[in-house]
Coordinates of C-alpha atoms in Angstrom, one line a residue:
X1 CA 0.0 0.0 0.0
X2 CA 1.3 3.4 -1.0
X3 CA 1.4 6.2 1.5
X4 CA -0.1 9.1 -0.5
X5 CA -0.9 12.7 0.4
X6 CA -4.7 12.0 0.8
X7 CA -4.0 9.3 3.4
X8 CA -1.6 11.6 5.3
X9 CA -4.1 14.5 5.3
X10 CA -7.1 12.4 6.3
X11 CA -5.1 10.7 9.1
X12 CA -3.7 14.0 10.4
X13 CA -7.1 15.6 10.5
X14 CA -8.7 12.6 12.3
X15 CA -6.0 12.5 14.9
X16 CA -5.8 16.2 15.3
X17 CA -9.6 16.4 15.9
X18 CA -9.3 13.6 18.5
X19 CA -6.6 15.5 20.4
X20 CA -8.4 18.9 20.3
X21 CA -12.1 18.2 20.8
X22 CA -11.8 16.5 24.3
X23 CA -10.4 19.8 25.6
X24 CA -13.6 21.6 24.4
X25 CA -15.3 20.0 27.4
X26 CA -17.1 21.3 30.5
X27 CA -15.2 18.9 32.8
X28 CA -11.8 20.1 31.5
X29 CA -12.8 23.8 31.7
X30 CA -14.2 23.4 35.2
X31 CA -11.0 21.7 36.5
X32 CA -8.9 24.5 35.0
X33 CA -11.1 27.2 36.4
X34 CA -11.2 25.6 39.8
X35 CA -7.4 25.2 39.8
X36 CA -6.9 28.9 38.8
X37 CA -9.3 29.9 41.6
X38 CA -7.3 28.0 44.1
X39 CA -4.0 29.5 43.2
X40 CA -5.1 33.0 42.3
X41 CA -2.8 35.9 43.5
X42 CA -5.4 37.3 45.7
X43 CA -5.4 34.1 47.7
X44 CA -1.8 34.9 48.7
X45 CA -2.8 38.3 49.8
X46 CA -5.6 36.8 51.9
X47 CA -3.1 34.4 53.4
X48 CA -0.8 37.2 54.4
X49 CA -3.8 39.1 55.8
X50 CA -4.8 36.1 57.8
X51 CA -1.3 35.8 59.2
X52 CA -1.3 39.4 60.3
X53 CA -4.8 38.9 61.7
X54 CA -3.6 35.9 63.7
X55 CA -0.7 38.0 65.0
X56 CA -3.1 40.7 66.1
X57 CA -5.3 38.1 67.7
X58 CA -2.4 37.1 69.9
X59 CA -2.2 40.7 71.1
X60 CA -5.8 40.5 72.1
X61 CA -7.7 41.7 69.0
X62 CA -10.2 39.5 67.2
X63 CA -9.1 38.3 63.8
X64 CA -10.9 39.8 60.7
X65 CA -12.2 36.4 59.6
X66 CA -14.1 36.0 62.8
X67 CA -15.7 39.4 62.4
X68 CA -16.9 38.5 58.9
X69 CA -18.1 34.9 59.5
X70 CA -19.2 35.1 63.1
X71 CA -22.7 36.1 62.3
X72 CA -26.1 34.4 62.9
X73 CA -27.5 32.6 59.8
X74 CA -31.0 31.7 58.7
X75 CA -31.7 28.4 56.9
X76 CA -35.0 28.6 54.9
X77 CA -36.7 25.4 54.0
X78 CA -39.9 25.2 51.9
X79 CA -42.1 22.1 52.3
X80 CA -44.9 21.1 49.9
X81 CA -46.5 17.7 50.4
X82 CA -43.3 16.1 51.5
X83 CA -43.7 15.6 55.2
X84 CA -41.9 12.3 55.1
X85 CA -38.8 13.9 53.6
X86 CA -39.0 16.7 56.1
X87 CA -39.2 14.2 58.9
X88 CA -36.1 12.4 57.7
X89 CA -33.9 15.5 57.0
X90 CA -35.0 18.2 59.5
X91 CA -32.9 16.6 62.4
X92 CA -29.7 17.0 60.3
X93 CA -30.4 20.7 60.0
X94 CA -31.3 21.2 63.6
X95 CA -28.1 19.4 64.8
X96 CA -25.7 21.7 63.0
X97 CA -22.7 23.0 65.0
X98 CA -22.5 26.7 64.7
X99 CA -21.8 28.9 67.7
X100 CA -22.8 32.3 66.5
X101 CA -26.3 31.0 66.3
X102 CA -28.8 30.0 63.6
X103 CA -32.5 29.6 63.0
X104 CA -34.3 27.1 60.8
X105 CA -37.4 28.5 59.2
X106 CA -39.8 26.1 57.5
X107 CA -42.6 27.4 55.4
X108 CA -45.4 25.0 54.5
X109 CA -48.9 24.9 53.0
X110 CA -51.6 25.8 55.5
X111 CA -53.8 22.7 56.0
X112 CA -51.0 20.2 55.4
X113 CA -51.7 18.2 58.5
X114 CA -48.8 15.8 58.1
X115 CA -46.2 18.5 57.8
X116 CA -47.7 20.3 60.8
X117 CA -47.4 17.1 62.8
X118 CA -43.7 16.8 61.9
X119 CA -43.0 20.4 62.9
X120 CA -44.9 20.0 66.2
X121 CA -42.7 17.1 67.1
X122 CA -39.7 19.4 66.9
X123 CA -41.3 22.4 68.5
X124 CA -39.1 22.3 71.5
X125 CA -36.0 22.9 69.5
X126 CA -34.9 26.5 70.0
X127 CA -33.6 26.8 66.4
X128 CA -36.9 25.9 64.7
X129 CA -39.5 28.4 63.5
X130 CA -42.3 27.8 61.0
X131 CA -45.1 29.6 59.2
X132 CA -47.7 28.7 56.6
X133 CA -48.8 30.0 53.2
X134 CA -52.4 31.3 53.4
X135 CA -55.0 29.4 51.3
X136 CA -56.2 32.6 49.7
X137 CA -53.0 33.1 47.7
X138 CA -53.6 32.6 44.0
X139 CA -52.0 33.5 40.6
X140 CA -48.4 33.1 41.8
X141 CA -45.9 30.4 42.4
X142 CA -46.6 28.9 45.8
X143 CA -43.0 28.1 46.4
X144 CA -41.8 31.6 45.6
X145 CA -44.4 33.0 47.9
X146 CA -43.2 30.6 50.6
X147 CA -39.7 31.8 50.1
X148 CA -40.8 35.5 50.3
X149 CA -42.7 34.8 53.6
X150 CA -39.6 33.0 55.0
X151 CA -37.3 35.9 54.1
X152 CA -39.6 38.4 55.8
X153 CA -39.7 36.2 58.9
X154 CA -35.9 35.8 59.0
X155 CA -34.1 37.7 61.7
X156 CA -30.6 37.4 60.1
X157 CA -29.0 39.1 57.1
X158 CA -27.7 36.0 55.4
X159 CA -30.3 33.4 54.4
X160 CA -29.5 29.9 53.0
X161 CA -32.3 28.5 50.8
X162 CA -32.7 24.8 50.4
X163 CA -35.5 22.1 50.2
X164 CA -37.2 19.7 52.5
X165 CA -35.9 16.8 50.3
X166 CA -32.3 17.7 51.0
X167 CA -29.9 16.9 53.8
X168 CA -26.6 18.5 54.8
X169 CA -23.4 16.6 54.0
X170 CA -22.1 17.0 57.6
X171 CA -22.7 18.6 61.0
X172 CA -20.3 21.3 59.9
X173 CA -22.4 22.2 56.9
X174 CA -23.6 25.5 58.3
X175 CA -20.2 26.5 59.6
X176 CA -18.6 25.8 56.2
X177 CA -21.1 27.9 54.4
X178 CA -21.0 30.7 56.9
X179 CA -17.3 31.0 56.5
X180 CA -17.9 32.1 52.9
X181 CA -20.6 34.7 53.7
X182 CA -18.3 37.7 53.6
X183 CA -18.8 41.4 53.2
X184 CA -17.5 41.2 49.7
X185 CA -20.2 38.9 48.4
X186 CA -24.0 39.2 48.1
X187 CA -24.7 35.7 46.8
X188 CA -23.3 32.2 47.4
X189 CA -23.8 29.1 45.3
X190 CA -22.9 25.7 46.6
X191 CA -22.7 22.2 45.2
X192 CA -25.5 19.7 45.4
X193 CA -26.4 16.5 43.6
X194 CA -28.6 13.5 44.1
X195 CA -27.8 10.7 46.5
X196 CA -26.3 7.4 45.3
X197 CA -29.8 5.9 45.1
X198 CA -30.5 8.0 42.0
X199 CA -29.7 6.6 38.5
X200 CA -26.1 7.3 37.6
X201 CA -27.1 9.2 34.5
X202 CA -29.2 11.6 36.6
X203 CA -26.2 12.4 38.7
X204 CA -23.9 12.6 35.7
X205 CA -26.1 15.0 33.9
X206 CA -26.5 17.2 37.0
X207 CA -22.7 17.2 37.6
X208 CA -22.0 18.1 34.0
X209 CA -24.5 21.0 34.1
X210 CA -23.0 22.1 37.4
X211 CA -19.6 22.4 35.7
X212 CA -21.0 24.8 33.2
X213 CA -22.8 26.9 35.8
X214 CA -20.2 26.9 38.6
X215 CA -17.4 27.9 36.1
X216 CA -19.6 30.7 34.8
X217 CA -20.1 32.0 38.4
X218 CA -16.4 31.8 39.1
X219 CA -15.3 33.7 35.9
X220 CA -18.1 36.2 35.2
X221 CA -21.7 36.9 36.2
X222 CA -23.5 33.8 37.4
X223 CA -26.3 32.6 35.1
X224 CA -28.3 30.3 37.3
X225 CA -27.9 27.2 39.4
X226 CA -29.2 23.7 39.0
X227 CA -28.6 22.9 42.7
X228 CA -30.6 23.4 45.9
X229 CA -28.1 25.5 47.8
X230 CA -28.1 29.3 47.5
X231 CA -27.3 31.9 50.2
X232 CA -28.3 35.5 49.7
X233 CA -28.8 38.7 51.7
X234 CA -32.2 39.5 53.1
X235 CA -31.8 43.3 52.7
X236 CA -31.1 43.0 49.0
X237 CA -34.0 40.6 48.4
X238 CA -36.4 43.0 50.1
X239 CA -34.9 46.1 48.4
X240 CA -35.3 44.5 44.9
X241 CA -38.8 43.1 45.5
X242 CA -37.8 39.4 45.6
X243 CA -39.3 37.5 42.7
X244 CA -41.2 40.3 41.3
X245 CA -41.5 39.9 37.5
X246 CA -41.6 36.1 37.4
X247 CA -44.1 35.1 40.2
X248 CA -46.4 33.5 37.7
X249 CA -43.8 31.0 36.6
X250 CA -44.4 28.0 38.8
X251 CA -40.8 26.7 39.1
X252 CA -37.3 28.1 38.7
X253 CA -37.0 29.7 42.2
X254 CA -33.3 29.0 42.5
X255 CA -32.6 30.0 38.8
X256 CA -34.4 33.3 39.1
X257 CA -32.8 34.1 42.4
X258 CA -29.3 33.7 41.0
X259 CA -30.1 35.2 37.6
X260 CA -31.6 38.4 39.2
X261 CA -29.2 39.0 42.1
X262 CA -25.8 37.8 40.7
X263 CA -23.2 40.5 40.1
X264 CA -19.8 40.0 38.6
X265 CA -17.2 39.5 41.3
X266 CA -19.8 39.4 44.1
X267 CA -20.9 35.7 43.8
X268 CA -19.0 33.2 45.9
X269 CA -18.8 29.6 44.7
X270 CA -18.4 27.2 47.7
X271 CA -17.1 23.8 46.8
X272 CA -15.9 22.4 50.2
X273 CA -17.2 18.9 50.8
X274 CA -18.6 19.7 54.3
X275 CA -20.8 22.4 52.7
X276 CA -22.5 20.1 50.1
X277 CA -26.2 19.4 50.1
X278 CA -27.5 16.0 49.1
X279 CA -30.9 15.7 47.3
X280 CA -33.1 12.6 47.6
X281 CA -33.1 10.5 44.4
X282 CA -35.9 11.7 42.1
X283 CA -38.4 9.4 40.4
X284 CA -38.3 9.3 36.6
X285 CA -41.4 11.5 36.4
X286 CA -39.9 14.1 38.8
X287 CA -36.6 14.2 36.9
X288 CA -38.4 14.7 33.6
X289 CA -40.6 17.3 35.0
X290 CA -37.6 19.2 36.3
X291 CA -36.0 19.2 32.9
X292 CA -39.3 20.4 31.2
X293 CA -39.9 23.1 33.7
X294 CA -36.4 24.4 33.0
X295 CA -37.3 24.6 29.3
X296 CA -40.0 27.1 30.3
X297 CA -38.0 28.9 32.9
X298 CA -35.0 29.6 30.7
X299 CA -37.1 31.8 28.4
X300 CA -37.4 34.3 31.2
X301 CA -33.7 34.3 32.3
X302 CA -31.1 37.0 31.3
X303 CA -27.7 36.0 29.8
X304 CA -29.0 32.7 28.5
X305 CA -27.6 32.9 24.9
X306 CA -23.9 32.5 25.8
X307 CA -24.6 29.5 27.9
X308 CA -26.7 27.8 25.2
X309 CA -24.1 28.6 22.6
X310 CA -21.3 27.1 24.7
X311 CA -23.3 23.9 25.3
X312 CA -24.3 23.5 21.7
X313 CA -20.7 24.1 20.5
X314 CA -19.4 21.5 22.9
X315 CA -21.9 18.9 21.6
X316 CA -21.4 19.8 18.0
X317 CA -17.7 19.2 18.2
X318 CA -18.1 16.1 20.3
X319 CA -20.4 14.5 17.7
X320 CA -18.4 15.8 14.7
X321 CA -15.3 14.1 16.1
X322 CA -17.1 10.8 16.5
X323 CA -18.7 11.1 13.0
X324 CA -15.4 11.8 11.5
X325 CA -13.8 8.8 13.2
X326 CA -16.6 6.4 12.1
X327 CA -16.5 7.8 8.6
X328 CA -12.8 7.4 8.4
X329 CA -13.0 3.8 9.7
X330 CA -15.8 2.9 7.2
X331 CA -14.0 4.5 4.2
X332 CA -10.6 3.0 5.0
X333 CA -12.0 -0.5 5.4
X334 CA -13.9 -0.3 2.2
X335 CA -10.8 0.9 0.2
X336 CA -8.5 -1.3 2.3
X337 CA -6.4 1.7 3.4
X338 CA -5.0 0.2 6.6
X339 CA -2.9 3.2 7.5
X340 CA -6.1 5.4 7.7
X341 CA -7.8 2.6 9.6
X342 CA -5.0 2.6 12.1
X343 CA -5.1 6.4 12.4
X344 CA -8.9 6.3 12.9
X345 CA -8.6 3.6 15.6
X346 CA -5.8 5.7 17.3
X347 CA -8.1 8.7 17.2
X348 CA -10.9 6.8 18.8
X349 CA -8.6 5.6 21.6
X350 CA -7.3 9.2 22.2
X351 CA -10.8 10.6 22.3
X352 CA -12.2 8.0 24.7
X353 CA -9.1 8.2 26.9
X354 CA -8.9 11.9 27.3
X355 CA -12.7 12.4 27.8
X356 CA -12.7 9.6 30.4
X357 CA -9.7 11.1 32.2
X358 CA -11.2 14.6 32.3
X359 CA -14.6 13.4 33.4
X360 CA -13.3 11.0 36.0
X361 CA -11.2 13.8 37.6
X362 CA -14.3 15.9 38.2
X363 CA -16.3 12.9 39.3
X364 CA -13.6 12.0 41.9
X365 CA -13.4 15.7 43.0
X366 CA -17.1 15.6 43.9
X367 CA -16.9 12.0 45.3
X368 CA -19.6 10.8 42.8
X369 CA -20.2 7.1 42.4
X370 CA -20.2 7.1 38.6
X371 CA -18.3 4.5 36.6
X372 CA -15.6 5.7 34.3
X373 CA -17.0 3.4 31.6
X374 CA -20.2 5.4 31.6
X375 CA -18.6 8.8 30.9
X376 CA -18.4 8.6 27.1
X377 CA -21.8 7.1 26.4
X378 CA -23.4 9.6 28.9
X379 CA -21.7 12.5 27.1
X380 CA -22.9 11.3 23.7
X381 CA -26.5 10.8 25.0
X382 CA -26.8 14.1 26.8
X383 CA -27.9 16.1 23.7
X384 CA -30.4 13.5 22.8
X385 CA -32.0 13.6 26.2
X386 CA -32.2 17.4 25.9
X387 CA -33.9 17.0 22.6
X388 CA -36.4 14.6 24.0
X389 CA -37.2 17.0 26.9
X390 CA -37.6 19.9 24.3
X391 CA -40.0 17.8 22.3
X392 CA -42.1 17.0 25.4
X393 CA -42.1 20.6 26.3
X394 CA -43.3 21.6 22.8
X395 CA -46.2 19.1 23.1
X396 CA -47.1 20.1 26.6
X397 CA -49.8 22.5 27.6
X398 CA -48.0 25.7 28.4
X399 CA -50.5 26.5 31.1
X400 CA -48.9 23.7 33.1
X401 CA -45.9 25.9 33.7
X402 CA -47.6 29.0 34.9
X403 CA -50.0 29.9 37.7
X404 CA -51.9 32.2 35.4
X405 CA -54.6 29.9 34.1
X406 CA -56.9 32.5 32.6

């Protein structure tokens, strides 16, 4: 077999694509952004400042860090027909170790007897407070109304929003989050994912989306969050009228909160393991509904175009690479060009190896129980899952996504 220029060009293109495209990858970009965040120059300045603060503390003055983080915190939990989940997770919130003090505010539906019974069983706990949404409230998202009532009832400036179906990763969860609630920030986004009872694809898809969103929050103005852990300032929420402008959209309470209040340089991304929140495994119906509700929510979010462009570009290059490899393999076998066959096989090995390495690094970073063998097929299938959700949304009654039924 003669090595001609066409074989050299095709082999070079296939291998070059295999080397380049794995780096156009949310897992690779997140690891790079997270590494840069850890070694940024300002961290050195903070370390020096901390050293000076510690020296001052030895002389009898309180260190600056204690002045910033030593503040009471409010944890706001909304409950809607999930008394069993609240019963299971509420003790983990109430048992948090945080000396400056904290309060847990639960907002539930008035008339939900099972949830009321759960709350009454913990009524003796000094940290617990609860209130109820009035039955008369109509034409607005019940959950957003519950959040607003909880914010108004809060006695502290910093409020952590989460759900009744979530549990803190550790007893130092609140302490870890509070250490990031500084004067320089107005918003904090933490990491959350489903527990290991959830299907591995659900956890993979959520982790992959988190890499897009957390990196965006680190580098520019946060777009939204797909998690259930956001901390914000009460004063700012009140001043800017909370969810005004999107109260009729049933879901998206975390998305709208981040999208509205995020400012460049003022959003803190908290990734420490002790500060994670773990969500209960969703049913297939609940997971699909969450994806479909986001299809409706995103139409109302600012700064959505760059994120969609990035996601679509990643998937275009991912599929283009695999199509090129398969085409080269098929063509080379037909014409018996074994050099090109070898180049295509090598390109496939390079692609799978790099993508698996990048994915597994992030999976290990977040202690997710997802097999390395699943990374490549899950990456390929993501865009097709998104397309299926989009089709279901197109076919759905749009009144299902809004509280305005008129």
